[in-house]
Tab-separated table of C-alpha atoms in Angstrom:
chain	number	residue	atom	x	y	z
A	1	MET	CA	-22.307	15.275	10.046
A	2	GLN	CA	-21.771	14.123	6.690
A	3	ILE	CA	-19.240	11.249	4.696
A	4	GLN	CA	-18.196	12.338	0.937
A	5	PHE	CA	-16.366	9.398	-0.336
A	6	ILE	CA	-13.917	11.212	-3.051
A	7	GLY	CA	-10.955	8.501	-3.227
A	8	ALA	CA	-10.964	4.900	-3.835
A	9	ALA	CA	-14.641	4.962	-4.425
A	10	GLN	CA	-15.324	1.614	-6.394
A	11	THR	CA	-11.732	1.878	-7.622
A	12	VAL	CA	-9.160	0.394	-5.763
A	13	THR	CA	-6.643	3.450	-5.407
A	14	GLY	CA	-6.841	7.139	-3.832
A	15	SER	CA	-7.916	6.558	-1.450
A	16	MET	CA	-9.496	9.543	0.445
A	17	HIS	CA	-12.696	10.475	2.610
A	18	LEU	CA	-14.490	13.616	3.692
A	19	ILE	CA	-16.029	13.827	6.946
A	20	LYS	CA	-17.511	17.766	7.922
A	21	THR	CA	-19.021	17.889	11.028
A	22	ASN	CA	-20.905	21.226	12.648
A	23	GLU	CA	-17.487	22.529	14.295
A	24	SER	CA	-14.565	20.245	12.088
A	25	THR	CA	-13.789	19.536	7.889
A	26	PHE	CA	-10.959	16.316	7.543
A	27	LEU	CA	-10.107	13.626	5.655
A	28	LEU	CA	-8.747	9.973	6.290
A	29	ASP	CA	-6.422	9.588	4.087
A	30	CYS	CA	-5.200	11.456	1.549
A	31	GLY	CA	-3.949	9.492	-1.259
A	32	LEU	CA	-2.886	9.338	-5.322
A	33	TYR	CA	-4.939	7.745	-7.380
A	34	GLN	CA	-2.734	5.029	-9.627
A	35	GLY	CA	-3.970	3.546	-12.815
A	36	LYS	CA	-4.087	5.385	-16.512
A	37	ARG	CA	-1.309	8.486	-16.553
A	38	LYS	CA	-3.686	11.309	-17.450
A	39	GLU	CA	-6.186	10.589	-15.881
A	40	ALA	CA	-4.369	9.723	-12.774
A	41	TYR	CA	-2.570	13.501	-13.219
A	42	GLU	CA	-5.883	15.286	-13.398
A	43	LEU	CA	-7.620	13.145	-10.304
A	44	ASN	CA	-4.336	14.062	-8.277
A	45	ARG	CA	-3.951	17.392	-9.659
A	46	THR	CA	-7.402	18.823	-8.361
A	47	PHE	CA	-9.396	18.140	-5.190
A	48	GLY	CA	-12.006	19.296	-7.121
A	49	TYR	CA	-14.600	18.534	-4.167
A	50	PHE	CA	-13.277	21.105	-1.118
A	51	ASN	CA	-10.794	23.978	-0.708
A	52	PRO	CA	-7.448	22.071	1.088
A	53	LYS	CA	-7.613	25.779	2.920
A	54	GLU	CA	-10.804	24.615	4.215
A	55	ILE	CA	-9.614	21.080	5.949
A	56	ASP	CA	-8.796	21.262	9.899
A	57	PHE	CA	-6.772	18.332	9.768
A	58	VAL	CA	-6.089	14.772	8.165
A	59	ILE	CA	-6.317	11.252	9.745
A	60	LEU	CA	-3.540	9.156	8.297
A	61	SER	CA	-4.150	5.254	8.214
A	62	HIS	CA	-1.050	4.075	7.114
A	63	ALA	CA	1.693	5.250	4.368
A	64	HIS	CA	1.551	3.172	1.120
A	65	ILE	CA	1.407	6.017	-1.639
A	66	ASP	CA	-2.219	5.419	-2.204
A	67	HIS	CA	-2.917	6.091	1.033
A	68	SER	CA	-0.318	9.194	2.075
A	69	GLY	CA	0.821	10.142	-1.812
A	70	ASN	CA	-1.342	13.471	-2.137
A	71	LEU	CA	-0.689	14.838	1.131
A	72	PRO	CA	2.371	17.322	-0.612
A	73	THR	CA	-0.535	18.627	-2.969
A	74	LEU	CA	-2.849	19.511	-0.220
A	75	VAL	CA	-0.432	20.914	1.322
A	76	LYS	CA	0.779	23.201	-1.446
A	77	ASN	CA	-2.641	23.860	-2.244
A	78	GLY	CA	-3.232	25.869	1.124
A	79	PHE	CA	-3.711	22.906	3.717
A	80	GLU	CA	-2.316	24.242	7.078
A	81	GLY	CA	-3.680	21.410	9.647
A	82	ASN	CA	-1.916	18.440	10.837
A	83	ILE	CA	-1.893	14.959	9.714
A	84	TYR	CA	-2.437	12.292	12.719
A	85	THR	CA	-1.248	9.086	12.360
A	86	THR	CA	0.759	6.090	14.236
A	87	PHE	CA	4.964	6.703	15.009
A	88	ALA	CA	5.708	3.807	12.335
A	89	THR	CA	3.917	5.587	9.759
A	90	ARG	CA	5.213	8.589	9.881
A	91	ASP	CA	8.628	7.392	9.532
A	92	LEU	CA	7.331	5.297	6.710
A	93	CYS	CA	5.855	8.949	5.453
A	94	THR	CA	9.206	10.875	5.451
A	95	ILE	CA	11.471	9.019	3.119
A	96	MET	CA	7.893	7.960	1.347
A	97	LEU	CA	7.133	11.388	0.314
A	98	GLN	CA	10.884	12.672	-0.307
A	99	ASP	CA	11.242	9.742	-3.164
A	100	SER	CA	7.265	10.049	-4.038
A	101	ALA	CA	8.406	13.789	-4.788
A	102	HIS	CA	11.392	12.758	-6.909
A	103	ILE	CA	9.456	10.231	-8.983
A	104	GLN	CA	6.985	12.867	-9.163
A	105	GLU	CA	9.958	15.672	-10.429
A	106	ARG	CA	11.516	12.844	-12.912
A	107	ASP	CA	8.361	11.581	-14.646
A	108	VAL	CA	7.316	14.996	-15.706
A	109	GLU	CA	11.119	15.849	-16.743
A	110	PHE	CA	10.904	12.535	-18.928
A	111	VAL	CA	7.536	13.209	-20.462
A	112	ASN	CA	8.635	16.689	-20.783
A	113	LYS	CA	11.278	16.910	-23.347
A	114	LYS	CA	8.918	14.691	-25.673
A	115	ARG	CA	6.204	17.180	-25.466
A	116	LYS	CA	8.730	19.827	-25.691
A	117	LYS	CA	9.704	18.681	-29.246
A	118	LEU	CA	6.232	18.501	-30.248
A	119	ASN	CA	5.197	21.735	-29.345
A	120	LYS	CA	2.789	20.627	-26.837
A	121	ASN	CA	2.602	22.263	-23.375
A	122	LEU	CA	4.242	21.205	-20.937
A	123	PHE	CA	2.984	19.323	-17.769
A	124	GLU	CA	3.755	20.732	-14.228
A	125	PRO	CA	5.079	18.136	-11.798
A	126	LEU	CA	2.145	17.556	-8.895
A	127	TYR	CA	4.271	18.671	-6.177
A	128	VAL	CA	8.332	19.002	-5.549
A	129	LEU	CA	10.697	18.205	-2.803
A	130	ASP	CA	10.412	20.695	-0.781
A	131	ASP	CA	6.400	20.291	-1.025
A	132	ALA	CA	7.766	16.985	0.893
A	133	LEU	CA	9.463	18.291	3.392
A	134	GLU	CA	7.090	21.112	4.456
A	135	THR	CA	3.798	18.411	4.574
A	136	LEU	CA	6.507	16.502	6.943
A	137	LYS	CA	6.422	19.162	10.150
A	138	LYS	CA	2.790	18.456	9.621
A	139	PHE	CA	2.487	15.328	10.927
A	140	ILE	CA	1.737	14.193	14.387
A	141	GLY	CA	2.286	10.407	15.611
A	142	ILE	CA	0.258	8.777	18.624
A	143	ASN	CA	0.947	4.800	20.044
A	144	TYR	CA	-1.775	2.489	19.609
A	145	HIS	CA	-4.328	2.296	21.738
A	146	PHE	CA	-4.262	5.417	22.767
A	147	GLU	CA	-7.460	7.963	22.694
A	148	PHE	CA	-6.097	11.218	21.332
A	149	LYS	CA	-8.570	14.430	21.509
A	150	ILE	CA	-7.881	16.446	18.217
A	151	THR	CA	-10.758	18.830	19.292
A	152	PRO	CA	-12.452	18.860	22.051
A	153	ASN	CA	-15.593	16.327	20.665
A	154	ILE	CA	-13.586	14.702	18.138
A	155	SER	CA	-10.988	12.195	19.801
A	156	VAL	CA	-8.822	8.834	17.311
A	157	THR	CA	-7.529	5.505	18.445
A	158	PHE	CA	-5.312	3.905	16.510
A	159	TYR	CA	-5.882	-0.189	16.529
A	160	ASP	CA	-2.932	-2.105	14.684
A	161	ALA	CA	-4.365	-3.305	11.225
A	162	GLY	CA	-1.975	-5.626	10.466
A	163	HIS	CA	-1.338	-4.597	7.124
A	164	ILE	CA	2.586	-2.824	6.829
A	165	LEU	CA	4.071	-1.388	9.592
A	166	GLY	CA	1.809	1.112	11.806
A	167	SER	CA	-0.512	0.787	9.557
A	168	SER	CA	-4.011	1.680	11.534
A	169	ILE	CA	-8.100	0.582	11.737
A	170	VAL	CA	-8.909	4.136	12.945
A	171	TYR	CA	-11.844	4.532	15.990
A	172	LEU	CA	-13.151	7.509	15.638
A	173	LYS	CA	-15.567	8.997	18.539
A	174	ILE	CA	-17.514	12.197	17.227
A	175	LYS	CA	-19.865	13.881	19.646
A	176	GLU	CA	-22.200	16.036	18.087
A	177	ASN	CA	-25.530	17.668	19.287
A	178	GLU	CA	-25.089	15.903	22.546
A	179	LYS	CA	-25.371	12.648	20.587
A	180	ILE	CA	-21.861	10.554	20.464
A	181	TYR	CA	-20.951	9.175	17.189
A	182	HIS	CA	-18.182	5.827	16.351
A	183	LEU	CA	-17.186	5.399	13.446
A	184	GLY	CA	-14.782	2.622	11.823
A	185	PHE	CA	-12.224	2.357	9.001
A	186	SER	CA	-10.398	-0.372	7.920
A	187	GLY	CA	-7.274	1.701	6.090
A	188	ASP	CA	-5.963	-1.449	4.555
A	189	LEU	CA	-6.803	-4.541	6.295
A	190	GLY	CA	-4.051	-7.090	6.450
A	191	ARG	CA	-4.420	-10.819	7.079
A	192	PRO	CA	-4.019	-13.270	10.177
A	193	ASN	CA	-0.732	-15.065	10.185
A	194	LEU	CA	1.500	-12.710	8.091
A	195	PRO	CA	5.026	-12.513	8.732
A	196	ILE	CA	6.722	-10.373	10.916
A	197	LEU	CA	2.804	-7.789	11.933
A	198	ARG	CA	0.418	-9.123	14.410
A	199	ASP	CA	-1.765	-10.175	13.407
A	200	PRO	CA	-5.288	-7.314	12.315
A	201	GLU	CA	-6.697	-6.453	16.107
A	202	ILE	CA	-10.396	-6.390	17.301
A	203	ILE	CA	-11.995	-2.358	17.222
A	204	PRO	CA	-14.632	-1.383	19.880
A	205	SER	CA	-18.561	-1.513	18.227
A	206	VAL	CA	-19.376	1.119	15.828
A	207	ASP	CA	-22.627	3.439	14.258
A	208	TYR	CA	-20.743	2.953	10.935
A	209	TRP	CA	-18.275	0.824	9.149
A	210	ILE	CA	-16.142	1.991	5.981
A	211	SER	CA	-14.453	-1.034	4.754
A	212	GLU	CA	-11.093	-1.947	1.998
A	213	SER	CA	-12.528	-4.717	-0.184
A	214	THR	CA	-10.070	-4.919	-2.553
A	215	TYR	CA	-10.458	-8.610	-2.761
A	216	GLY	CA	-14.128	-8.840	-1.576
A	217	GLY	CA	-14.497	-11.818	-4.060
A	218	LYS	CA	-11.640	-13.450	-3.958
A	219	THR	CA	-9.962	-15.893	-1.763
A	220	HIS	CA	-5.889	-15.721	-0.740
A	221	GLN	CA	-3.721	-18.946	-0.327
A	222	ASN	CA	-2.901	-20.013	2.835
A	223	PRO	CA	-0.135	-17.338	4.270
A	224	LEU	CA	1.402	-20.490	6.188
A	225	ASP	CA	2.012	-21.845	2.727
A	226	SER	CA	3.739	-18.975	1.603
A	227	GLU	CA	7.661	-19.973	2.822
A	228	LYS	CA	6.727	-23.326	1.068
A	229	GLN	CA	6.505	-22.255	-2.296
A	230	LEU	CA	8.628	-19.993	-2.997
A	231	GLU	CA	11.062	-22.260	-1.989
A	232	GLU	CA	9.995	-24.788	-4.132
A	233	ILE	CA	10.619	-21.576	-6.769
A	234	ILE	CA	13.793	-21.076	-5.838
A	235	LEU	CA	14.683	-25.081	-6.538
A	236	LYS	CA	13.236	-24.282	-10.122
A	237	ALA	CA	15.608	-21.249	-10.368
A	238	ILE	CA	18.955	-23.099	-9.530
A	239	LYS	CA	17.689	-26.284	-11.992
A	240	ASN	CA	17.060	-23.701	-15.016
A	241	LYS	CA	19.910	-21.010	-13.410
A	242	SER	CA	16.517	-18.237	-13.676
A	243	LYS	CA	17.130	-15.280	-12.870
A	244	ILE	CA	13.934	-14.227	-10.481
A	245	ILE	CA	12.490	-11.002	-10.951
A	246	VAL	CA	10.249	-9.730	-8.644
A	247	PRO	CA	8.068	-6.638	-9.240
A	248	ALA	CA	7.621	-5.911	-4.968
A	249	PHE	CA	6.458	-3.001	-2.787
A	250	SER	CA	9.237	-1.301	-1.549
A	251	VAL	CA	7.164	-1.283	2.189
A	252	GLY	CA	6.186	-3.937	3.368
A	253	ARG	CA	6.117	-6.393	0.888
A	254	THR	CA	9.890	-6.296	0.024
A	255	GLN	CA	10.916	-6.922	3.732
A	256	GLU	CA	8.326	-9.782	4.065
A	257	ILE	CA	9.881	-11.386	1.117
A	258	VAL	CA	13.096	-10.606	2.543
A	259	TYR	CA	12.811	-12.560	5.831
A	260	ALA	CA	10.830	-15.614	3.757
A	261	LEU	CA	14.384	-16.236	2.225
A	262	HIS	CA	16.384	-15.782	5.788
A	263	ARG	CA	14.116	-18.226	7.418
A	264	ILE	CA	14.490	-20.626	4.093
A	265	PHE	CA	18.411	-20.407	3.728
A	266	ASP	CA	18.711	-20.895	7.532
A	267	ARG	CA	17.014	-24.195	7.137
A	268	ASN	CA	18.354	-25.112	4.252
A	269	GLU	CA	22.103	-23.943	3.097
A	270	LYS	CA	22.858	-25.419	0.188
A	271	ASP	CA	19.290	-23.607	-1.354
A	272	ARG	CA	21.282	-20.477	-0.849
A	273	ILE	CA	21.154	-18.280	-4.038
A	274	PRO	CA	22.153	-14.230	-4.708
A	275	VAL	CA	19.111	-11.731	-3.578
A	276	TYR	CA	19.902	-8.689	-4.537
A	277	VAL	CA	16.798	-5.472	-3.056
A	278	ASP	CA	17.462	-2.913	-5.847
A	279	SER	CA	15.667	0.245	-4.565
A	280	PRO	CA	16.484	3.158	-2.926
A	281	LEU	CA	13.597	3.058	-1.207
A	282	ALA	CA	13.198	-0.770	-0.099
A	283	VAL	CA	16.798	0.142	1.892
A	284	ASN	CA	15.835	3.316	3.769
A	285	ALA	CA	12.455	1.561	4.478
A	286	THR	CA	14.076	-1.613	6.192
A	287	GLU	CA	16.131	0.542	8.000
A	288	VAL	CA	12.270	2.242	9.750
A	289	PHE	CA	11.495	-1.358	9.865
A	290	ARG	CA	14.579	-2.071	12.127
A	291	LEU	CA	13.799	0.770	14.325
A	292	HIS	CA	10.127	-0.468	14.793
A	293	PRO	CA	10.178	-3.985	16.324
A	294	GLU	CA	6.678	-2.808	19.050
A	295	CYS	CA	5.236	-3.645	15.470
A	296	PHE	CA	6.736	-7.357	14.929
A	297	ASP	CA	4.131	-10.158	16.488
A	298	ASN	CA	5.727	-13.482	18.532
A	299	GLU	CA	7.212	-15.164	15.894
A	300	ALA	CA	9.626	-12.489	14.474
A	301	ASN	CA	10.406	-10.974	17.460
A	302	GLU	CA	11.540	-14.702	18.868
A	303	PHE	CA	13.506	-15.151	15.341
A	304	ILE	CA	14.963	-11.709	15.894
A	305	HIS	CA	16.557	-12.428	19.155
A	306	LYS	CA	18.185	-15.824	16.965
A	307	ASN	CA	19.881	-13.567	14.334
A	308	GLU	CA	21.125	-10.032	14.787
A	309	ASP	CA	19.218	-8.917	11.764
A	310	PRO	CA	15.950	-10.506	10.298
A	311	PHE	CA	16.509	-8.585	7.187
A	312	GLY	CA	20.093	-9.357	6.483
A	313	PHE	CA	22.259	-12.347	5.448
A	314	ASN	CA	25.115	-14.126	3.731
A	315	LYS	CA	24.710	-13.329	-0.451
A	316	LEU	CA	21.845	-10.558	0.368
A	317	ILE	CA	22.980	-6.753	-1.652
A	318	TYR	CA	21.440	-3.955	-0.906
A	319	VAL	CA	21.749	-1.715	-4.103
A	320	LYS	CA	21.365	2.154	-4.140
A	321	ASN	CA	23.483	2.728	-6.403
A	322	VAL	CA	22.258	2.809	-10.420
A	323	ASP	CA	25.874	1.796	-11.773
A	324	ASP	CA	25.084	-1.312	-9.731
A	325	SER	CA	21.839	-1.614	-10.313
A	326	LYS	CA	22.821	-1.573	-14.521
A	327	LYS	CA	25.435	-4.212	-13.484
A	328	LEU	CA	22.893	-6.741	-12.959
A	329	ASN	CA	21.735	-7.193	-16.495
A	330	ASP	CA	25.343	-8.682	-16.672
A	331	ILE	CA	24.996	-11.164	-13.760
A	332	SER	CA	23.729	-14.810	-14.366
A	333	GLY	CA	21.336	-17.037	-12.687
A	334	PRO	CA	20.384	-18.800	-10.555
A	335	CYS	CA	19.668	-15.094	-8.664
A	336	PHE	CA	16.056	-13.093	-7.326
A	337	ILE	CA	15.936	-10.037	-8.303
A	338	LEU	CA	13.035	-7.422	-6.373
A	339	SER	CA	12.740	-4.137	-7.559
A	340	SER	CA	10.385	-1.458	-7.330
A	341	SER	CA	7.491	-0.917	-8.101
A	342	GLY	CA	5.336	-3.487	-6.647
A	343	MET	CA	2.805	-2.543	-9.520
A	344	ALA	CA	5.511	-2.287	-12.433
A	345	GLU	CA	5.092	1.063	-13.379
A	346	THR	CA	7.411	2.706	-12.361
A	347	GLY	CA	11.698	2.404	-11.165
A	348	ARG	CA	13.915	0.088	-11.588
A	349	ILE	CA	11.843	-2.868	-11.966
A	350	LEU	CA	10.929	-1.675	-15.469
A	351	HIS	CA	14.637	-2.197	-16.911
A	352	HIS	CA	15.393	-5.332	-15.150
A	353	LEU	CA	11.760	-7.069	-16.585
A	354	ALA	CA	12.725	-5.208	-19.986
A	355	ASN	CA	16.443	-7.247	-19.805
A	356	ASN	CA	14.890	-9.958	-18.954
A	357	ILE	CA	11.468	-10.692	-19.947
A	358	GLU	CA	12.731	-12.121	-23.035
A	359	ASN	CA	14.698	-15.168	-21.255
A	360	PRO	CA	11.860	-18.322	-21.158
A	361	ASN	CA	14.288	-19.672	-18.256
A	362	ASN	CA	13.622	-16.190	-16.264
A	363	ILE	CA	11.178	-16.052	-13.723
A	364	ILE	CA	8.832	-13.357	-13.284
A	365	LEU	CA	6.960	-13.661	-9.627
A	366	ILE	CA	4.253	-11.342	-8.852
A	367	VAL	CA	3.483	-11.113	-5.146
A	368	GLY	CA	1.265	-8.493	-4.753
A	369	TYR	CA	-2.051	-6.354	-5.802
A	370	ALA	CA	-1.661	-5.076	-9.589
A	371	ALA	CA	-4.680	-2.270	-10.323
A	372	GLU	CA	-5.970	-2.410	-13.718
A	373	ASN	CA	-4.113	-1.344	-16.585
A	374	THR	CA	-0.438	-1.416	-15.031
A	375	LEU	CA	1.865	-3.489	-16.221
A	376	ALA	CA	2.382	-5.989	-13.794
A	377	ARG	CA	-1.261	-6.588	-14.073
A	378	LYS	CA	-1.222	-7.048	-18.000
A	379	LEU	CA	1.556	-9.979	-16.465
A	380	ILE	CA	-0.909	-11.356	-14.336
A	381	ASP	CA	-4.068	-11.599	-16.914
A	382	GLY	CA	-0.963	-13.435	-19.157
A	383	GLN	CA	-0.390	-10.508	-21.875
A	384	LYS	CA	1.720	-12.200	-24.046
A	385	GLN	CA	2.776	-9.219	-25.374
A	386	VAL	CA	4.052	-5.924	-22.864
A	387	ASN	CA	4.964	-2.882	-23.489
A	388	ILE	CA	7.723	-1.504	-21.244
A	389	PHE	CA	9.460	1.895	-22.064
A	390	GLY	CA	7.265	2.765	-25.385
A	391	ASP	CA	8.701	-0.693	-27.191
A	392	PRO	CA	6.429	-3.907	-26.954
A	393	TYR	CA	8.455	-7.016	-25.495
A	394	ASN	CA	7.690	-11.123	-25.918
A	395	VAL	CA	6.390	-11.704	-22.562
A	396	ASN	CA	8.586	-15.622	-22.818
A	397	ALA	CA	9.449	-15.396	-19.536
A	398	GLU	CA	7.229	-17.792	-16.597
A	399	VAL	CA	5.008	-15.681	-14.741
A	400	ILE	CA	3.975	-17.014	-11.735
A	401	VAL	CA	1.607	-15.228	-9.507
A	402	LEU	CA	1.502	-15.873	-5.126
A	403	ASP	CA	-1.061	-14.272	-3.614
A	404	SER	CA	-0.007	-16.251	-0.645
A	405	PHE	CA	2.336	-13.489	0.676
A	406	SER	CA	-0.855	-10.066	-0.041
A	407	ALA	CA	-1.164	-8.522	2.983
A	408	HIS	CA	-5.155	-7.449	1.882
A	409	ALA	CA	-7.211	-9.216	3.683
A	410	ASP	CA	-8.799	-11.320	1.124
A	411	SER	CA	-13.185	-12.252	1.132
A	412	ASP	CA	-13.317	-14.755	3.796
A	413	GLU	CA	-10.649	-12.700	6.234
A	414	LEU	CA	-12.666	-9.683	5.259
A	415	LEU	CA	-15.741	-11.425	6.534
A	416	ASN	CA	-14.824	-12.573	9.639
A	417	TYR	CA	-12.862	-9.725	10.493
A	418	THR	CA	-16.470	-8.036	10.249
A	419	ASN	CA	-18.289	-9.995	11.836
A	420	THR	CA	-16.564	-8.970	15.337
A	421	LEU	CA	-18.245	-5.900	15.071
A	422	ASP	CA	-21.693	-5.321	16.808
A	423	LYS	CA	-24.489	-6.307	14.758
A	424	LYS	CA	-26.869	-4.379	16.889
A	425	SER	CA	-24.108	-1.408	16.731
A	426	LEU	CA	-23.965	-0.843	13.530
A	427	LYS	CA	-26.157	1.021	11.007
A	428	LYS	CA	-24.509	0.601	8.102
A	429	ILE	CA	-21.303	-0.477	6.120
A	430	PHE	CA	-19.435	1.687	3.542
A	431	LEU	CA	-17.273	-0.486	0.641
A	432	VAL	CA	-14.670	1.213	-0.337
A	433	HIS	CA	-11.112	0.370	-1.661
A	434	GLY	CA	-11.848	-2.237	-4.211
A	435	GLU	CA	-13.200	-2.749	-8.300
A	436	ILE	CA	-16.403	-2.577	-8.802
A	437	GLU	CA	-16.557	-6.440	-9.166
A	438	GLN	CA	-15.181	-7.360	-5.841
A	439	GLN	CA	-17.389	-5.194	-3.867
A	440	ASN	CA	-20.496	-6.656	-5.401
A	441	ILE	CA	-19.731	-10.391	-4.593
A	442	PHE	CA	-18.595	-9.024	-1.075
A	443	GLN	CA	-21.585	-6.602	-0.751
A	444	LYS	CA	-24.178	-9.768	-1.657
A	445	LYS	CA	-22.109	-12.237	1.710
A	446	LEU	CA	-22.514	-9.192	4.187
A	447	LEU	CA	-26.302	-9.474	3.622
A	448	SER	CA	-26.124	-13.168	3.752
A	449	HIS	CA	-24.772	-13.429	6.715
A	450	GLY	CA	-27.026	-10.669	8.260
A	451	PHE	CA	-25.954	-7.973	8.216
A	452	GLN	CA	-27.424	-4.432	6.261
A	453	ASN	CA	-27.594	-1.430	5.007
A	454	VAL	CA	-24.456	-2.421	3.298
A	455	GLU	CA	-23.500	0.285	0.637
A	456	ILE	CA	-20.785	0.462	-2.468
A	457	PRO	CA	-20.202	4.901	-2.527
A	458	LYS	CA	-19.405	6.160	-6.106
A	459	ARG	CA	-16.754	8.870	-6.350
A	460	GLY	CA	-18.309	12.029	-4.253
A	461	GLN	CA	-21.409	10.724	-2.966
A	462	ILE	CA	-22.492	12.767	0.080
A	463	GLU	CA	-24.030	10.807	3.292
A	464	ASN	CA	-25.900	12.422	5.742
A	465	ILE	CA	-25.569	11.051	9.344
């Protein structure tokens, strides 16, 4: 058996790992690489290490675009197999892949207008809506904890990763040459005590563990403090009549923030300010969240019994229409505007940042991970001037980073989870989905705690098992 690490190898995005057995060739995840646009386009367009027609099936850990977003390209290039995942992930992908196709088409159209004027070769979108729709036909939903036989010799079981709705830790049993291999893939591992979702579940012992390492060298603020910190920012906004501009991922982070605001305003009615969720995808994703209370933790379910809708309250407005989005430019603070994308690379958030970033009264609130070279990362790093739509803007607004809302396990939480694995059975750990500096720190941490054979694979590296 072989594992080849193709995406999210010494980088955070583009999760994709190829596994070959005597009888099958399959992928764990098929995500979009996000980074410098020219590099990202080339990496996403050509798979390089394999022919999509030779892939028998895909196992998908969760719906985030850096894990699922290149599935339509796979299908466009000849993949005909099934995609196995949880029911909630399937439902989220129904809206997210269509939205991604729309973004591909829109972005290429915008770039090609400029290239046409310069007599340069025109780009094609990675995929279009028809490719996304064809991909959705291939999804097969599986319940958590149910061992599903994909082939006579390969079975998969999904355990809750506690990262986003439907996210899973993948547990594989693979029989080859009369021997059974147990392989675990963390996907993106969530954190204990996050709002709404259950904590990450413990899986049975494994021989090989493929672990994310996004925050392998960092510790987060306590998630139990997140509401208090958010409440303090609201009080500051009320005092200064600030607009709070929040680049937020449409799936997961937006719903967590809305849920936290609901709880805050329930406790302090006088501090309630207008809240706008300006993202068509976030609006649709919230509807999917409402359909899957089986993924919620006990606290969230108790809150639902007291409040009919955990994602709706007085002064909360979901914005779909473009004209209504533009009207937000004219409103005065205090108010709260959540908009995608979370890394501030595409979408309506760019317009809100352009209109508000130079006002020193305003607050830009960063509540999620931002990859290198993205606009959100530049704001986190304290750059005083940034480009938006190609134009320079001075960063006069206050930038606040609230990592207590992070849905990724931090260094200590990753270690605590890894410690639940049986060291006697564990032959090797592979660290993926992390920048190399974070991975090096986490590798040393694991080795110092008695783990052996901890490797950080490079892109394209093959491991024979």
